[in-house]
One Martini backbone bead per residue (centre of mass of N, CA, C, O) as a GRO file, in nm:
protein
  401
    1MET     BB    1   0.097   0.035   0.021
    2ASN     BB    2   0.075   0.348   0.010
    3GLN     BB    3   0.149   0.612   0.220
    4ARG     BB    4  -0.053   0.805   0.052
    5GLN     BB    5  -0.361   0.921   0.001
    6HIS     BB    6  -0.563   1.014  -0.281
    7HIS     BB    7  -0.722   1.250  -0.502
    8ILE     BB    8  -0.876   1.149  -0.808
    9SER     BB    9  -0.978   1.304  -1.108
   10VAL     BB   10  -1.189   1.177  -1.365
   11VAL     BB   11  -1.206   1.278  -1.711
   12THR     BB   12  -1.479   1.171  -1.933
   13GLU     BB   13  -1.661   1.061  -2.240
   14THR     BB   14  -1.592   0.759  -2.135
   15PHE     BB   15  -1.771   0.487  -1.964
   16PRO     BB   16  -1.890   0.278  -1.777
   17PRO     BB   17  -2.099   0.075  -1.969
   18GLU     BB   18  -1.930   0.125  -2.190
   19ILE     BB   19  -1.786  -0.021  -2.504
   20ASN     BB   20  -1.436   0.021  -2.486
   21GLY     BB   21  -1.106   0.085  -2.453
   22VAL     BB   22  -1.125   0.332  -2.267
   23ALA     BB   23  -1.328   0.223  -2.060
   24ASN     BB   24  -1.155  -0.021  -1.980
   25THR     BB   25  -0.909   0.133  -1.877
   26LEU     BB   26  -1.061   0.306  -1.661
   27SER     BB   27  -1.161   0.072  -1.497
   28ARG     BB   28  -0.882  -0.033  -1.414
   29LEU     BB   29  -0.775   0.226  -1.290
   30CYS     BB   30  -0.991   0.277  -1.071
   31THR     BB   31  -0.978   0.003  -0.925
   32GLY     BB   32  -0.674   0.012  -0.868
   33LEU     BB   33  -0.668   0.276  -0.700
   34SER     BB   34  -0.881   0.195  -0.491
   35SER     BB   35  -0.720  -0.061  -0.383
   36ARG     BB   36  -0.488   0.165  -0.283
   37GLY     BB   37  -0.679   0.402  -0.127
   38HIS     BB   38  -0.804   0.586  -0.324
   39THR     BB   39  -0.978   0.863  -0.434
   40ILE     BB   40  -1.251   0.845  -0.674
   41SER     BB   41  -1.346   1.070  -0.928
   42VAL     BB   42  -1.614   1.110  -1.172
   43ILE     BB   43  -1.645   1.272  -1.496
   44ARG     BB   44  -1.943   1.245  -1.702
   45PRO     BB   45  -2.162   1.163  -1.921
   46ARG     BB   46  -2.496   1.118  -1.961
   47GLN     BB   47  -2.704   0.871  -2.012
   48LYS     BB   48  -3.024   0.810  -2.107
   49SER     BB   49  -3.060   0.536  -1.908
   50GLU     BB   50  -2.978   0.726  -1.663
   51SER     BB   51  -2.919   0.853  -1.377
   52SER     BB   52  -2.754   1.116  -1.210
   53HIS     BB   53  -2.649   0.882  -0.962
   54SER     BB   54  -2.526   0.651  -1.102
   55LEU     BB   55  -2.320   0.366  -1.066
   56SER     BB   56  -2.054   0.215  -1.181
   57ALA     BB   57  -1.948  -0.117  -1.254
   58ALA     BB   58  -1.754  -0.364  -1.202
   59PRO     BB   59  -1.701  -0.694  -1.274
   60ASN     BB   60  -1.708  -0.751  -0.941
   61GLY     BB   61  -1.936  -0.517  -0.845
   62GLN     BB   62  -1.780  -0.277  -0.795
   63SER     BB   63  -1.709   0.033  -0.761
   64LEU     BB   64  -1.531   0.263  -0.964
   65ALA     BB   65  -1.628   0.498  -0.763
   66ASN     BB   66  -1.679   0.718  -0.503
   67GLN     BB   67  -1.750   0.933  -0.732
   68LEU     BB   68  -2.029   1.056  -0.942
   69HIS     BB   69  -2.035   1.288  -1.218
   70THR     BB   70  -2.292   1.407  -1.417
   71VAL     BB   71  -2.347   1.529  -1.749
   72PRO     BB   72  -2.448   1.660  -2.008
   73GLY     BB   73  -2.524   1.544  -2.354
   74LEU     BB   74  -2.406   1.458  -2.687
   75PRO     BB   75  -2.387   1.307  -2.967
   76ILE     BB   76  -2.147   1.155  -3.157
   77PRO     BB   77  -2.044   1.169  -3.458
   78GLY     BB   78  -2.047   0.821  -3.549
   79TYR     BB   79  -2.108   0.791  -3.208
   80PRO     BB   80  -2.405   0.750  -3.062
   81GLU     BB   81  -2.307   0.591  -2.792
   82LEU     BB   82  -2.171   0.861  -2.756
   83ARG     BB   83  -2.076   1.162  -2.554
   84PHE     BB   84  -2.077   1.482  -2.507
   85GLY     BB   85  -1.975   1.702  -2.274
   86LEU     BB   86  -2.169   1.950  -2.073
   87ALA     BB   87  -1.956   2.189  -1.918
   88SER     BB   88  -1.844   2.412  -1.702
   89SER     BB   89  -1.582   2.534  -1.527
   90ARG     BB   90  -1.754   2.630  -1.290
   91ARG     BB   91  -1.885   2.358  -1.215
   92LEU     BB   92  -1.621   2.199  -1.168
   93ALA     BB   93  -1.508   2.384  -0.950
   94ALA     BB   94  -1.740   2.335  -0.750
   95ILE     BB   95  -1.692   2.035  -0.714
   96TRP     BB   96  -1.386   2.057  -0.620
   97HIS     BB   97  -1.427   2.246  -0.373
   98LYS     BB   98  -1.555   2.026  -0.186
   99GLN     BB   99  -1.316   1.820  -0.313
  100MET     BB  100  -0.994   1.840  -0.351
  101PRO     BB  101  -0.778   1.747  -0.570
  102ASP     BB  102  -0.452   1.633  -0.637
  103ALA     BB  103  -0.561   1.530  -0.925
  104VAL     BB  104  -0.601   1.535  -1.287
  105TYR     BB  105  -0.762   1.313  -1.526
  106ILE     BB  106  -0.760   1.340  -1.884
  107ALA     BB  107  -0.901   1.130  -2.146
  108THR     BB  108  -1.050   1.368  -2.304
  109GLU     BB  109  -1.067   1.648  -2.561
  110GLY     BB  110  -1.329   1.760  -2.522
  111PRO     BB  111  -1.541   1.978  -2.376
  112LEU     BB  112  -1.500   1.852  -2.095
  113GLY     BB  113  -1.191   1.852  -2.093
  114LEU     BB  114  -1.160   2.159  -2.129
  115ALA     BB  115  -1.311   2.248  -1.878
  116ALA     BB  116  -1.122   2.097  -1.683
  117LEU     BB  117  -0.860   2.237  -1.758
  118ASN     BB  118  -0.947   2.522  -1.683
  119ALA     BB  119  -1.023   2.469  -1.388
  120ALA     BB  120  -0.754   2.347  -1.288
  121ARG     BB  121  -0.571   2.585  -1.356
  122ARG     BB  122  -0.725   2.795  -1.174
  123LEU     BB  123  -0.685   2.601  -0.907
  124GLY     BB  124  -0.395   2.449  -0.919
  125ILE     BB  125  -0.426   2.167  -1.053
  126PRO     BB  126  -0.293   1.896  -1.147
  127VAL     BB  127  -0.238   1.782  -1.496
  128CYS     BB  128  -0.337   1.482  -1.664
  129SER     BB  129  -0.309   1.328  -1.978
  130GLY     BB  130  -0.463   1.125  -2.231
  131PHE     BB  131  -0.380   0.924  -2.522
  132HIS     BB  132  -0.649   0.733  -2.670
  133THR     BB  133  -0.725   0.901  -2.948
  134GLN     BB  134  -0.718   0.939  -3.313
  135PHE     BB  135  -0.895   1.189  -3.430
  136HIS     BB  136  -0.733   1.283  -3.680
  137ALA     BB  137  -0.753   1.004  -3.828
  138TYR     BB  138  -1.065   0.969  -3.830
  139SER     BB  139  -1.145   1.203  -4.028
  140ARG     BB  140  -1.086   1.044  -4.297
  141HIS     BB  141  -1.348   0.834  -4.247
  142TYR     BB  142  -1.576   1.104  -4.229
  143GLY     BB  143  -1.532   1.343  -4.442
  144ALA     BB  144  -1.284   1.523  -4.255
  145GLY     BB  145  -0.981   1.563  -4.358
  146PHE     BB  146  -0.966   1.884  -4.360
  147LEU     BB  147  -0.940   1.878  -4.024
  148GLU     BB  148  -0.671   1.751  -3.932
  149LYS     BB  149  -0.488   1.995  -3.879
  150ALA     BB  150  -0.672   2.129  -3.667
  151ILE     BB  151  -0.675   1.892  -3.468
  152VAL     BB  152  -0.374   1.887  -3.412
  153GLN     BB  153  -0.357   2.173  -3.298
  154TYR     BB  154  -0.548   2.125  -3.064
  155LEU     BB  155  -0.402   1.887  -2.929
  156ARG     BB  156  -0.140   2.037  -2.878
  157TRP     BB  157  -0.260   2.262  -2.705
  158PHE     BB  158  -0.391   2.087  -2.491
  159HIS     BB  159  -0.142   1.909  -2.391
  160ASN     BB  160   0.050   2.165  -2.335
  161ARG     BB  161  -0.140   2.250  -2.077
  162CYS     BB  162  -0.028   2.012  -1.949
  163HIS     BB  163   0.197   1.851  -1.744
  164LEU     BB  164   0.096   1.564  -1.870
  165THR     BB  165   0.137   1.296  -2.111
  166LEU     BB  166  -0.013   0.980  -2.196
  167ALA     BB  167   0.120   0.706  -2.362
  168PRO     BB  168   0.085   0.361  -2.460
  169THR     BB  169   0.348   0.398  -2.644
  170SER     BB  170   0.648   0.461  -2.783
  171LYS     BB  171   0.543   0.524  -3.067
  172CYS     BB  172   0.333   0.732  -2.977
  173ARG     BB  173   0.525   0.925  -2.842
  174GLU     BB  174   0.687   0.997  -3.096
  175THR     BB  175   0.449   1.115  -3.250
  176LEU     BB  176   0.379   1.344  -3.049
  177VAL     BB  177   0.651   1.484  -3.060
  178ASP     BB  178   0.637   1.537  -3.370
  179LEU     BB  179   0.366   1.721  -3.317
  180GLY     BB  180   0.463   1.908  -3.048
  181MET     BB  181   0.472   1.754  -2.783
  182HIS     BB  182   0.501   1.773  -2.436
  183ASN     BB  183   0.547   1.582  -2.178
  184VAL     BB  184   0.590   1.263  -2.263
  185SER     BB  185   0.466   0.952  -2.155
  186VAL     BB  186   0.459   0.608  -2.067
  187TRP     BB  187   0.137   0.426  -2.054
  188SER     BB  188   0.018   0.133  -2.047
  189ARG     BB  189  -0.134  -0.196  -2.082
  190GLY     BB  190  -0.326  -0.445  -1.972
  191VAL     BB  191  -0.428  -0.793  -1.888
  192ASP     BB  192  -0.685  -1.037  -1.831
  193CYS     BB  193  -0.586  -1.372  -1.769
  194GLU     BB  194  -0.848  -1.478  -1.627
  195ARG     BB  195  -1.058  -1.408  -1.839
  196PHE     BB  196  -0.841  -1.457  -2.062
  197GLY     BB  197  -0.849  -1.786  -2.223
  198PRO     BB  198  -0.827  -2.106  -2.356
  199CYS     BB  199  -1.040  -2.231  -2.146
  200LYS     BB  200  -1.292  -2.074  -2.302
  201ARG     BB  201  -1.332  -2.274  -2.502
  202SER     BB  202  -1.617  -2.354  -2.734
  203LYS     BB  203  -1.790  -2.602  -2.887
  204THR     BB  204  -2.073  -2.482  -2.890
  205LEU     BB  205  -2.002  -2.218  -3.033
  206ARG     BB  206  -1.872  -2.343  -3.286
  207ALA     BB  207  -2.125  -2.496  -3.373
  208ARG     BB  208  -2.294  -2.238  -3.415
  209TRP     BB  209  -2.087  -2.152  -3.651
  210GLY     BB  210  -2.012  -2.432  -3.813
  211LEU     BB  211  -1.782  -2.583  -3.632
  212ASP     BB  212  -1.504  -2.768  -3.586
  213ASP     BB  213  -1.190  -2.848  -3.476
  214ARG     BB  214  -1.067  -2.836  -3.786
  215ASP     BB  215  -1.166  -2.566  -3.822
  216LEU     BB  216  -1.165  -2.217  -3.925
  217ALA     BB  217  -1.147  -1.931  -3.709
  218VAL     BB  218  -1.203  -1.606  -3.810
  219ILE     BB  219  -1.134  -1.314  -3.609
  220TYR     BB  220  -1.319  -1.018  -3.503
  221VAL     BB  221  -1.262  -0.741  -3.268
  222GLY     BB  222  -1.484  -0.464  -3.284
  223ARG     BB  223  -1.538  -0.199  -3.454
  224ILE     BB  224  -1.765  -0.154  -3.733
  225ALA     BB  225  -1.554   0.057  -3.911
  226PRO     BB  226  -1.368   0.256  -4.112
  227GLU     BB  227  -1.118   0.309  -3.904
  228LYS     BB  228  -1.062  -0.024  -3.899
  229ASN     BB  229  -1.014  -0.154  -4.182
  230ILE     BB  230  -1.220  -0.400  -4.247
  231GLN     BB  231  -1.185  -0.466  -4.554
  232LEU     BB  232  -0.916  -0.619  -4.527
  233ALA     BB  233  -1.026  -0.861  -4.372
  234VAL     BB  234  -1.223  -0.947  -4.590
  235THR     BB  235  -1.018  -0.996  -4.816
  236ALA     BB  236  -0.849  -1.206  -4.665
  237PHE     BB  237  -1.077  -1.412  -4.623
  238GLU     BB  238  -1.156  -1.460  -4.918
  239ARG     BB  239  -0.882  -1.580  -4.992
  240LEU     BB  240  -0.886  -1.809  -4.783
  241ARG     BB  241  -1.158  -1.949  -4.878
  242ASN     BB  242  -1.045  -2.060  -5.147
  243ILE     BB  243  -0.878  -2.282  -4.971
  244HIS     BB  244  -1.095  -2.270  -4.709
  245PRO     BB  245  -1.429  -2.329  -4.726
  246ARG     BB  246  -1.488  -2.386  -4.401
  247ALA     BB  247  -1.439  -2.120  -4.321
  248LYS     BB  248  -1.491  -1.857  -4.074
  249PHE     BB  249  -1.634  -1.533  -4.014
  250ILE     BB  250  -1.590  -1.354  -3.709
  251LEU     BB  251  -1.797  -1.091  -3.568
  252VAL     BB  252  -1.721  -0.870  -3.294
  253GLY     BB  253  -1.965  -0.630  -3.290
  254ASP     BB  254  -2.022  -0.281  -3.386
  255GLY     BB  255  -2.158  -0.058  -3.648
  256PRO     BB  256  -2.195   0.123  -3.949
  257LEU     BB  257  -2.106  -0.156  -4.127
  258THR     BB  258  -2.287  -0.397  -4.058
  259SER     BB  259  -2.527  -0.401  -4.262
  260LYS     BB  260  -2.355  -0.410  -4.519
  261LEU     BB  261  -2.210  -0.679  -4.455
  262GLN     BB  262  -2.464  -0.854  -4.423
  263GLN     BB  263  -2.556  -0.818  -4.719
  264ARG     BB  264  -2.283  -0.919  -4.860
  265HIS     BB  265  -2.234  -1.142  -4.595
  266PRO     BB  266  -2.447  -1.377  -4.480
  267ASP     BB  267  -2.217  -1.602  -4.392
  268TYR     BB  268  -2.144  -1.447  -4.172
  269VAL     BB  269  -2.062  -1.400  -3.823
  270PHE     BB  270  -2.276  -1.207  -3.617
  271CYS     BB  271  -2.242  -1.123  -3.261
  272GLY     BB  272  -2.196  -0.863  -3.158
  273MET     BB  273  -2.199  -0.751  -2.855
  274GLN     BB  274  -1.949  -0.828  -2.607
  275GLN     BB  275  -1.905  -0.946  -2.261
  276GLY     BB  276  -1.708  -1.081  -2.055
  277GLU     BB  277  -1.745  -1.414  -2.073
  278ALA     BB  278  -1.850  -1.406  -2.363
  279LEU     BB  279  -1.602  -1.275  -2.486
  280ALA     BB  280  -1.397  -1.489  -2.400
  281ARG     BB  281  -1.529  -1.719  -2.567
  282HIS     BB  282  -1.496  -1.590  -2.844
  283PHE     BB  283  -1.199  -1.567  -2.850
  284ALA     BB  284  -1.117  -1.874  -2.776
  285SER     BB  285  -1.290  -1.990  -3.040
  286GLY     BB  286  -1.068  -1.909  -3.206
  287ASP     BB  287  -0.766  -1.876  -3.423
  288LEU     BB  288  -0.769  -1.618  -3.599
  289PHE     BB  289  -0.652  -1.277  -3.559
  290LEU     BB  290  -0.782  -0.980  -3.701
  291PHE     BB  291  -0.600  -0.650  -3.720
  292PRO     BB  292  -0.634  -0.370  -3.948
  293SER     BB  293  -0.575  -0.133  -3.786
  294LYS     BB  294  -0.436   0.231  -3.814
  295THR     BB  295  -0.584   0.403  -3.542
  296GLU     BB  296  -0.422   0.315  -3.293
  297THR     BB  297  -0.293   0.359  -2.973
  298PHE     BB  298  -0.343   0.040  -2.908
  299GLY     BB  299  -0.541  -0.224  -2.861
  300ASN     BB  300  -0.673  -0.441  -2.648
  301VAL     BB  301  -0.750  -0.688  -2.835
  302VAL     BB  302  -0.466  -0.798  -2.876
  303THR     BB  303  -0.407  -0.892  -2.580
  304GLU     BB  304  -0.666  -1.061  -2.557
  305ALA     BB  305  -0.589  -1.257  -2.782
  306MET     BB  306  -0.329  -1.357  -2.656
  307ALA     BB  307  -0.458  -1.459  -2.388
  308SER     BB  308  -0.649  -1.662  -2.568
  309GLY     BB  309  -0.462  -1.804  -2.789
  310LEU     BB  310  -0.396  -1.637  -3.054
  311ALA     BB  311  -0.334  -1.571  -3.389
  312VAL     BB  312  -0.186  -1.272  -3.477
  313VAL     BB  313  -0.285  -1.009  -3.713
  314ALA     BB  314  -0.088  -0.708  -3.753
  315PHE     BB  315   0.015  -0.406  -3.728
  316ASP     BB  316   0.299  -0.199  -3.662
  317ASP     BB  317   0.109  -0.112  -3.394
  318GLY     BB  318   0.064  -0.046  -3.098
  319ALA     BB  319   0.041  -0.335  -2.935
  320ALA     BB  320   0.205  -0.485  -3.152
  321SER     BB  321   0.468  -0.315  -3.125
  322GLU     BB  322   0.503  -0.395  -2.812
  323HIS     BB  323   0.420  -0.739  -2.807
  324ILE     BB  324   0.504  -0.829  -3.093
  325ARG     BB  325   0.690  -1.104  -3.229
  326ASN     BB  326   0.776  -1.201  -3.516
  327GLU     BB  327   0.709  -1.546  -3.530
  328GLU     BB  328   0.662  -1.595  -3.207
  329ASN     BB  329   0.358  -1.441  -3.098
  330GLY     BB  330   0.316  -1.333  -3.396
  331MET     BB  331   0.190  -1.101  -3.653
  332LYS     BB  332   0.363  -0.836  -3.829
  333VAL     BB  333   0.302  -0.541  -4.031
  334SER     BB  334   0.357  -0.305  -4.217
  335LEU     BB  335   0.148  -0.038  -4.211
  336ASN     BB  336   0.112  -0.024  -4.561
  337ASP     BB  337   0.096  -0.355  -4.604
  338HIS     BB  338  -0.159  -0.506  -4.743
  339PRO     BB  339  -0.047  -0.754  -4.894
  340GLY     BB  340   0.108  -0.862  -4.643
  341PHE     BB  341  -0.139  -0.921  -4.472
  342ILE     BB  342  -0.268  -1.131  -4.658
  343GLU     BB  343  -0.023  -1.325  -4.681
  344THR     BB  344  -0.012  -1.391  -4.378
  345VAL     BB  345  -0.286  -1.524  -4.356
  346LEU     BB  346  -0.230  -1.749  -4.569
  347ARG     BB  347   0.011  -1.874  -4.428
  348LEU     BB  348  -0.134  -1.964  -4.164
  349ALA     BB  349  -0.350  -2.146  -4.301
  350ASP     BB  350  -0.085  -2.347  -4.401
  351GLN     BB  351   0.050  -2.337  -4.082
  352PRO     BB  352  -0.027  -2.505  -3.807
  353SER     BB  353   0.241  -2.509  -3.648
  354LEU     BB  354   0.272  -2.202  -3.627
  355VAL     BB  355   0.006  -2.143  -3.492
  356SER     BB  356   0.060  -2.309  -3.237
  357HIS     BB  357   0.306  -2.148  -3.146
  358LEU     BB  358   0.178  -1.866  -3.127
  359ARG     BB  359  -0.043  -1.934  -2.922
  360SER     BB  360   0.136  -2.022  -2.687
  361LYS     BB  361   0.320  -1.764  -2.670
  362ALA     BB  362   0.103  -1.552  -2.632
  363ARG     BB  363   0.006  -1.647  -2.358
  364LEU     BB  364   0.273  -1.628  -2.203
  365ASP     BB  365   0.321  -1.320  -2.258
  366ALA     BB  366   0.053  -1.211  -2.135
  367LEU     BB  367   0.125  -1.292  -1.834
  368GLU     BB  368   0.331  -1.024  -1.826
  369ILE     BB  369   0.071  -0.825  -1.843
  370HIS     BB  370   0.029  -0.612  -1.582
  371TRP     BB  371  -0.174  -0.408  -1.393
  372PRO     BB  372  -0.047  -0.342  -1.114
  373GLY     BB  373   0.218  -0.214  -1.224
  374LEU     BB  374   0.066   0.014  -1.384
  375ILE     BB  375  -0.064   0.151  -1.141
  376GLU     BB  376   0.199   0.229  -1.004
  377GLN     BB  377   0.304   0.400  -1.237
  378PHE     BB  378   0.077   0.606  -1.235
  379GLU     BB  379   0.133   0.715  -0.958
  380GLN     BB  380   0.421   0.820  -1.012
  381LEU     BB  381   0.338   1.017  -1.235
  382ILE     BB  382   0.103   1.190  -1.099
  383PHE     BB  383   0.274   1.246  -0.817
  384SER     BB  384   0.510   1.416  -0.985
  385LEU     BB  385   0.362   1.653  -1.001
  386PRO     BB  386   0.299   1.952  -0.947
  387LYS     BB  387   0.197   2.124  -0.704
  388LYS     BB  388  -0.022   2.304  -0.573
  389GLU     BB  389  -0.092   2.651  -0.579
  390ASN     BB  390  -0.413   2.599  -0.459
  391ARG     BB  391  -0.528   2.399  -0.227
  392HIS     BB  392  -0.749   2.627  -0.104
  393ALA     BB  393  -0.994   2.721  -0.264
  394SER     BB  394  -1.187   2.984  -0.305
  395LYS     BB  395  -1.490   3.121  -0.370
  396GLN     BB  396  -1.373   3.365  -0.513
  397SER     BB  397  -1.222   3.211  -0.736
  398ILE     BB  398  -1.478   3.082  -0.859
  399SER     BB  399  -1.629   3.352  -0.934
  400LEU     BB  400  -1.405   3.410  -1.173
  401LEU     BB  401  -1.487   3.175  -1.390
   0.00000   0.00000   0.00000
């Protein structure tokens, strides 16, 4: 246990029960910090289906935060399941004045994150930001590529006003530094190897997919959306199926491209959103895991696939760049080598001994990716920030916001 407990306020525009990589990471962060005795308060947008005071729960049923403050929000274009938070810096300062945080962690750079940054700076609270999503890269896939330069400028301005920015990989840190961001450190992600593991493999589930033990289940887990480069996985599978006609393509997740793919490929298995033990069974019941995305800051599904004992094919980016050693515990391909991605998939389909080796080694290496050590590292990073300039902010200071 750490010597002194602190109050950390987490500000984010996505949080459980929402299902995505950022929400999953924040769930692990909050429960990990709480287990080490810290007070965690969370500020996030309110979902339509919840009351203004409902608390999100961790997988073990415990509360994710000691305090949860929800604010109004609006749907994010292209991501209707997520919402922009709408709150003034005055309101956030009033919340924090009641119980002043030792530090603020801002996970998203939207309107809520900006209001939090302004409030924290005015109150003299140390601010750490996380770089969780490549919004500038996403713009290319939603007809807004002309905004990419402006988005980069905003992100640079935003993160450079924070005391510290955390990137999930060394490669991501280098990219952010090249974009002109200062004070960037690496804070990676762990994986739950008790939840995800080969022991969750289900013959019943595979039979439902129309497969027996000898057949090949090619699986994708994630948002079915343009920014995930999903069409490359489709192309790779169609080439593979020419050689292995009994193979099945299993897609776990949902998104704006789901209905179009269902119409074009009614023989694919669309499993929808899965979570908890059901998600673990879906992962473990696959054989080859295809992850064609080139817009990930990390990509938790890569390490979850490794923990599940799958042979992963991914681009040399995000989690793959950090944790996959080519032909040892998975396969990674140069970032823009689409033909190489397809050829790698075809190679694995015809080399079962290599697939078996990759699956075994992936599981063993995933066992070394621990959340507890990463929670301790987060503590060291955030509590090394400059101390508050105004530890006990007065009501008069808030009135000036």
